[in-house]
Short mmCIF file of C-alpha atoms in Angstrom, two decimals:
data_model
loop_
_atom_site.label_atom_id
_atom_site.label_comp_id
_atom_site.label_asym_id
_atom_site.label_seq_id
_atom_site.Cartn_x
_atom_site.Cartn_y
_atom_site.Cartn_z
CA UNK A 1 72.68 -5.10 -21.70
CA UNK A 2 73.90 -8.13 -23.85
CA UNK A 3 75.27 -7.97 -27.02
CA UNK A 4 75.70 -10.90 -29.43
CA UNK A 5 77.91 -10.55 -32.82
CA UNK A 6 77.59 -13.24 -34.98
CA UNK A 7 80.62 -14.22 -37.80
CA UNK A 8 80.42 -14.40 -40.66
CA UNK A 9 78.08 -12.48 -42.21
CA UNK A 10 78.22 -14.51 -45.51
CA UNK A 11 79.18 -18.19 -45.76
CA UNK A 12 78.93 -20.00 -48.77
CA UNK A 13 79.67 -24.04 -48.86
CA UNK A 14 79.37 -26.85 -51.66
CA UNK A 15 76.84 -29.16 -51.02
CA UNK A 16 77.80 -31.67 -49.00
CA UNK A 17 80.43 -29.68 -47.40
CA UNK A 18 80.02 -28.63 -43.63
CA UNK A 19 78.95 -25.07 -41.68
CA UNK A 20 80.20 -23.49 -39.16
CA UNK A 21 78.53 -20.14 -37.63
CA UNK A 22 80.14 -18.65 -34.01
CA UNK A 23 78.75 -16.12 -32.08
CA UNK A 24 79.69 -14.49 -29.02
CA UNK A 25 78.07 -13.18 -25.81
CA UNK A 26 79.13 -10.20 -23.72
CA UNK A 27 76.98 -10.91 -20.34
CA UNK A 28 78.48 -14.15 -18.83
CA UNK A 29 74.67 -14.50 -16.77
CA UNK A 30 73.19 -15.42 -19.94
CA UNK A 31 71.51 -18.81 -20.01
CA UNK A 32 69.63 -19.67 -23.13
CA UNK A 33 70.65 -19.75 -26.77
CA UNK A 34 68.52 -20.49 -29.44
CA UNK A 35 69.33 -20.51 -33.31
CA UNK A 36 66.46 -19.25 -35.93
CA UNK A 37 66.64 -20.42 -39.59
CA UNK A 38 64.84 -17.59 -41.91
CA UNK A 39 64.42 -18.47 -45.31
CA UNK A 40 63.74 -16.22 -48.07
CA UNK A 41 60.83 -14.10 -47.27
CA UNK A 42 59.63 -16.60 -44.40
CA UNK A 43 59.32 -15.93 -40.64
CA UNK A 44 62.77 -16.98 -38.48
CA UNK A 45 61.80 -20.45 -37.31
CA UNK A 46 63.73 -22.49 -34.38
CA UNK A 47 65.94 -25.06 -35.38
CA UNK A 48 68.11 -25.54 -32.13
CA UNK A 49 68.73 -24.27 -28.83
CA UNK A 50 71.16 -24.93 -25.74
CA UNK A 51 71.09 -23.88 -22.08
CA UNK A 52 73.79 -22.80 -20.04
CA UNK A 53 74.15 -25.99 -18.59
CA UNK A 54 74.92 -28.08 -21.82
CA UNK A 55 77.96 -28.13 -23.67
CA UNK A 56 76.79 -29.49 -26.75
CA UNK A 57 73.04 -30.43 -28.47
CA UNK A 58 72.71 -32.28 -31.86
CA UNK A 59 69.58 -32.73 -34.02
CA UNK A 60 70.37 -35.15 -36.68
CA UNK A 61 72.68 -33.07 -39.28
CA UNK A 62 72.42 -29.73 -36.93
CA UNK A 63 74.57 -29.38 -33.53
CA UNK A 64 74.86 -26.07 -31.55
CA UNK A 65 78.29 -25.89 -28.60
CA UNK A 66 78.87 -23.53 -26.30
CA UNK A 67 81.84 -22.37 -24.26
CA UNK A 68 80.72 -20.58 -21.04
CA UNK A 69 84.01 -19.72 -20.35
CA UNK A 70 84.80 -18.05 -23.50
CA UNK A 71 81.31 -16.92 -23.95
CA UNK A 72 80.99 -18.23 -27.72
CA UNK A 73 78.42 -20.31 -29.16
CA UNK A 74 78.23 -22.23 -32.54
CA UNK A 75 76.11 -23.58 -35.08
CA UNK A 76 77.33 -27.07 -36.95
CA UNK A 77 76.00 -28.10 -39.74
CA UNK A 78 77.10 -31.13 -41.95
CA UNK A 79 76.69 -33.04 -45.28
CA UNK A 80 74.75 -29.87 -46.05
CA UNK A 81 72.06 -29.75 -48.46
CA UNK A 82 70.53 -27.07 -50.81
CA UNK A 83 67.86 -26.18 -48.56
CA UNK A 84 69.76 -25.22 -45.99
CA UNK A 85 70.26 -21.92 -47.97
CA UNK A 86 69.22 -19.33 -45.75
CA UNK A 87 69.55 -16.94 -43.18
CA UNK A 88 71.21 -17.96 -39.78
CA UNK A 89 70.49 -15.80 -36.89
CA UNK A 90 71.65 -16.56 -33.25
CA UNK A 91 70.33 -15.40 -29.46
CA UNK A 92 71.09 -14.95 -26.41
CA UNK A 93 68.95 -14.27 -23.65
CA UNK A 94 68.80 -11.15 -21.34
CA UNK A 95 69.61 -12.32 -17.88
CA UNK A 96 67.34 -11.83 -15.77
CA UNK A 97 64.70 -10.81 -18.13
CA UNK A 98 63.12 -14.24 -19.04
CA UNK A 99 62.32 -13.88 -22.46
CA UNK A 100 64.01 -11.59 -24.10
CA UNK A 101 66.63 -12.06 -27.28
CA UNK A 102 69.40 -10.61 -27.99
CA UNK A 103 69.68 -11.52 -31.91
CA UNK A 104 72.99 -11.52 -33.62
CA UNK A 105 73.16 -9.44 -36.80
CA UNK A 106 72.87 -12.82 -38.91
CA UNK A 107 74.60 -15.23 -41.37
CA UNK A 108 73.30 -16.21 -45.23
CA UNK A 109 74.51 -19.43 -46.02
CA UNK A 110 74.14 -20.55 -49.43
CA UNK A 111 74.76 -23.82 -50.25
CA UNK A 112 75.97 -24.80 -53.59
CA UNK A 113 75.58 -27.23 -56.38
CA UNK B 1 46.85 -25.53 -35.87
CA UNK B 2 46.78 -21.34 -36.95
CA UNK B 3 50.50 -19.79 -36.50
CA UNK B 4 50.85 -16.43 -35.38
CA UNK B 5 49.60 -13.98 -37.96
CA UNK B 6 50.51 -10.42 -38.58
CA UNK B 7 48.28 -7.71 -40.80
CA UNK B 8 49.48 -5.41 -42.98
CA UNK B 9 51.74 -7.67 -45.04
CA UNK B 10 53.03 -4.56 -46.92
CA UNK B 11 52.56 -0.92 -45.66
CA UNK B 12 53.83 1.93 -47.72
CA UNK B 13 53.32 5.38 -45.72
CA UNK B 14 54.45 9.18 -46.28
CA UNK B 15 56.82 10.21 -43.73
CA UNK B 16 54.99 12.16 -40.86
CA UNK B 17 51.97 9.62 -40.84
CA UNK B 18 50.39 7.19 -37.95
CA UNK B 19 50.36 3.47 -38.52
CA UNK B 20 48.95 0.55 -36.86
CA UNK B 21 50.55 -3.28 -37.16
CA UNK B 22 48.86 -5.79 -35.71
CA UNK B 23 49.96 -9.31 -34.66
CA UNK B 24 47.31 -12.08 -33.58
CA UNK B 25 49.48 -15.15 -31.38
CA UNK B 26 48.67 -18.65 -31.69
CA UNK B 27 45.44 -19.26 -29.31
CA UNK B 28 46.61 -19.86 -25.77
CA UNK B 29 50.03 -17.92 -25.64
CA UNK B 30 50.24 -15.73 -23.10
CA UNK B 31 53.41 -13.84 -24.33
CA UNK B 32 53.79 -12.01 -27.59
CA UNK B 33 56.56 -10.06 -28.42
CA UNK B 34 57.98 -7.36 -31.10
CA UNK B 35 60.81 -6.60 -32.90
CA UNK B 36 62.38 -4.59 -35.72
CA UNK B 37 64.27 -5.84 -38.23
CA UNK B 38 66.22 -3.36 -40.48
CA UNK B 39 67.80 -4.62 -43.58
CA UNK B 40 70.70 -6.20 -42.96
CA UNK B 41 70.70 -6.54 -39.47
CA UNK B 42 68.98 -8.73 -37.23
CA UNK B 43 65.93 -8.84 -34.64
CA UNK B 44 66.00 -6.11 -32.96
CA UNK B 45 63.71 -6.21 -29.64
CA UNK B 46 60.84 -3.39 -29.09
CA UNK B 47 58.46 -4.63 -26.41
CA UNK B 48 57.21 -7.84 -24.98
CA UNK B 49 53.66 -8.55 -22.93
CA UNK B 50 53.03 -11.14 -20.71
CA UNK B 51 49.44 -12.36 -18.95
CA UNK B 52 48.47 -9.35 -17.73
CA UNK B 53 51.22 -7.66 -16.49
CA UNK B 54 53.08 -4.65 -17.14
CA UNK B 55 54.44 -4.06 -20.33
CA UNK B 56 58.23 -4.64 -21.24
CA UNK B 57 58.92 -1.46 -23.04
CA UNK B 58 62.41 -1.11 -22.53
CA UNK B 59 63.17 -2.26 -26.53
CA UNK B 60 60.98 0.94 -27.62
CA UNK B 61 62.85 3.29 -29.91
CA UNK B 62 61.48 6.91 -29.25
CA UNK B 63 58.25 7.98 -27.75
CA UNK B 64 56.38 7.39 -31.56
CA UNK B 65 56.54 3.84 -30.82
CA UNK B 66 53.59 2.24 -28.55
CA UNK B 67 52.06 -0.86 -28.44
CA UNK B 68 49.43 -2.29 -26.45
CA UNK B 69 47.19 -5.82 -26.01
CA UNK B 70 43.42 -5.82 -25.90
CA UNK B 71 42.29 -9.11 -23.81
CA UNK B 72 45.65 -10.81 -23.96
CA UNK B 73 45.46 -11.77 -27.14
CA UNK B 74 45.60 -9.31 -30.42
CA UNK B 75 48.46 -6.85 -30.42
CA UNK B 76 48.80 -3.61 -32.41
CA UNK B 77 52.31 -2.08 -32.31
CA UNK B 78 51.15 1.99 -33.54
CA UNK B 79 54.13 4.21 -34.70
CA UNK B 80 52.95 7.91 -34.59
CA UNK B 81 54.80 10.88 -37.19
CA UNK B 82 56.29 8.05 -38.94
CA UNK B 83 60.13 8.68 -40.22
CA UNK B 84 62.84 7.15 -43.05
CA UNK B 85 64.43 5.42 -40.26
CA UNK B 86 61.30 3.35 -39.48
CA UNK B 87 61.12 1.71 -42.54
CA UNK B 88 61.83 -1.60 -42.08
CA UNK B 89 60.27 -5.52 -41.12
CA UNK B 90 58.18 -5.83 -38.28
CA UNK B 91 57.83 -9.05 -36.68
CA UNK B 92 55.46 -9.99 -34.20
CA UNK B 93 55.92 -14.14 -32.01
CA UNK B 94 54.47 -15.37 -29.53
CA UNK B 95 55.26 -18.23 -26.97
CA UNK B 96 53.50 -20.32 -24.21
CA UNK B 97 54.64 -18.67 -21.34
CA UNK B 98 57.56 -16.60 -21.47
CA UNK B 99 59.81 -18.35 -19.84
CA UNK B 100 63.46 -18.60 -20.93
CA UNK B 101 63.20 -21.42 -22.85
CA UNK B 102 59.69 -20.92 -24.35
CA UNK B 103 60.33 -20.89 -28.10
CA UNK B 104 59.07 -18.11 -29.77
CA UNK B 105 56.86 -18.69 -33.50
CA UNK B 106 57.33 -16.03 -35.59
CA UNK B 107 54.81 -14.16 -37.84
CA UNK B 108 55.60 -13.19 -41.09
CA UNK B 109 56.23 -9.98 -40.78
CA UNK B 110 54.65 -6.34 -41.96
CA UNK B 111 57.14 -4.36 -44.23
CA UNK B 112 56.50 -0.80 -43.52
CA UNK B 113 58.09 1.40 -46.19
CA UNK B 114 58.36 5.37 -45.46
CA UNK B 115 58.91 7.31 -48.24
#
């Protein structure tokens, strides 16, 4: 099946200051990679996704690139702002299987003052 | 309009006992979806139902674990002899239609606690 790590765990920026989040894929069919935002004690909510067929996607301070070769995908985020603080989870998709995730184990960004 | 809503909230439970989570998906979605998520660590897939077919069980940890969906709608995920190991956030979504790119909403979650 796939497996997705996701680096790093912990990631703490000045405000202002840009993220970065990478994740890798093991299963090179994979075709679909979304990127959840969970804040504390809210549901994971989508903030950006890419297909397989797209090298790069930006939403206004967000951006998500992916290397099919290299099977990596990351999240971008600039001039970032206190309310980015949060959890950071990646996916990829089973191939094959439609809709099912394979989450990575996460990222907390917090954002300082 | 209504998100996808899950029931318990909390659920504190001796080890050894059933419980039932339940999960209703925003009206009209046809797929709904479960997974685990254990502190630290991230969504871990259980089972997925589409329309009306077949069941996606493939995510389900041990035979304890069952879940079905009455009309295509409500869901209630049942863990049976309940263990230490289950404690942890379940999280119910839904989506349109399953496909690949459907996103998936989120419910908040029921935070089962074994003791």
């Amino acid at each position: 099946g796939e497996n997705v790590e996701q680096h790093p765990s912990t990631l703490s920026v000045q405000e202002g200051d840009s993220a970065v989040i990478k994740c890798t894929y093991s299963d090179s069919a994979s075709n679909y990679f979304p990127w959840y935002k969970q804040e504390l004690g809210k549901r994971p909510q989508l903030i950006i996704d890419i297909r397989s067929n797209v090298g790069e996607k930006k939403d206004q301070r967000i951006a998500v690139t992916l290397n099919k070769t290299a099977k990596h995908f990351s999240l971008h985020i600039t001039e970032t702002q206190p309310e980015d603080s949060a959890v950071y989870f990646c996916a990829a998709n089973l191939p094959g299987t439609a809709s099912k995730l394979t989450f990575g184990t996460g990222t907390r960004l917090q954002v300082t003052l | 309009g209504a998100g996808v809503s899950q029931s318990p909230s909390n659920k504190v439970t001796e080890k050894g006992k059933d419980v039932e989570l339940r999960c209703d998906p925003i009206s009209g979605h046809t797929a709904l979806y479960w997974y685990r998520q254990s502190l630290g660590q991230g969504l871990e897939f259980l089972i997925y139902f589409q329309g009306n077919s077949a069941p996606d069980k493939s995510g389900l940890p041990s035979d304890r674990f069952s879940a079905e969906r009455t009309g295509g709608s409500v869901s209630t995920l049942t863990i049976q002899r309940t263990q230490q190991e289950d404690s942890a956030v379940y999280l119910c979504a839904s989506s349109r239609w399953g496909g690949y790119t459907d996103t998936q909403y989120f419910g908040p979650g029921t935070r089962l606690t074994v003791l």
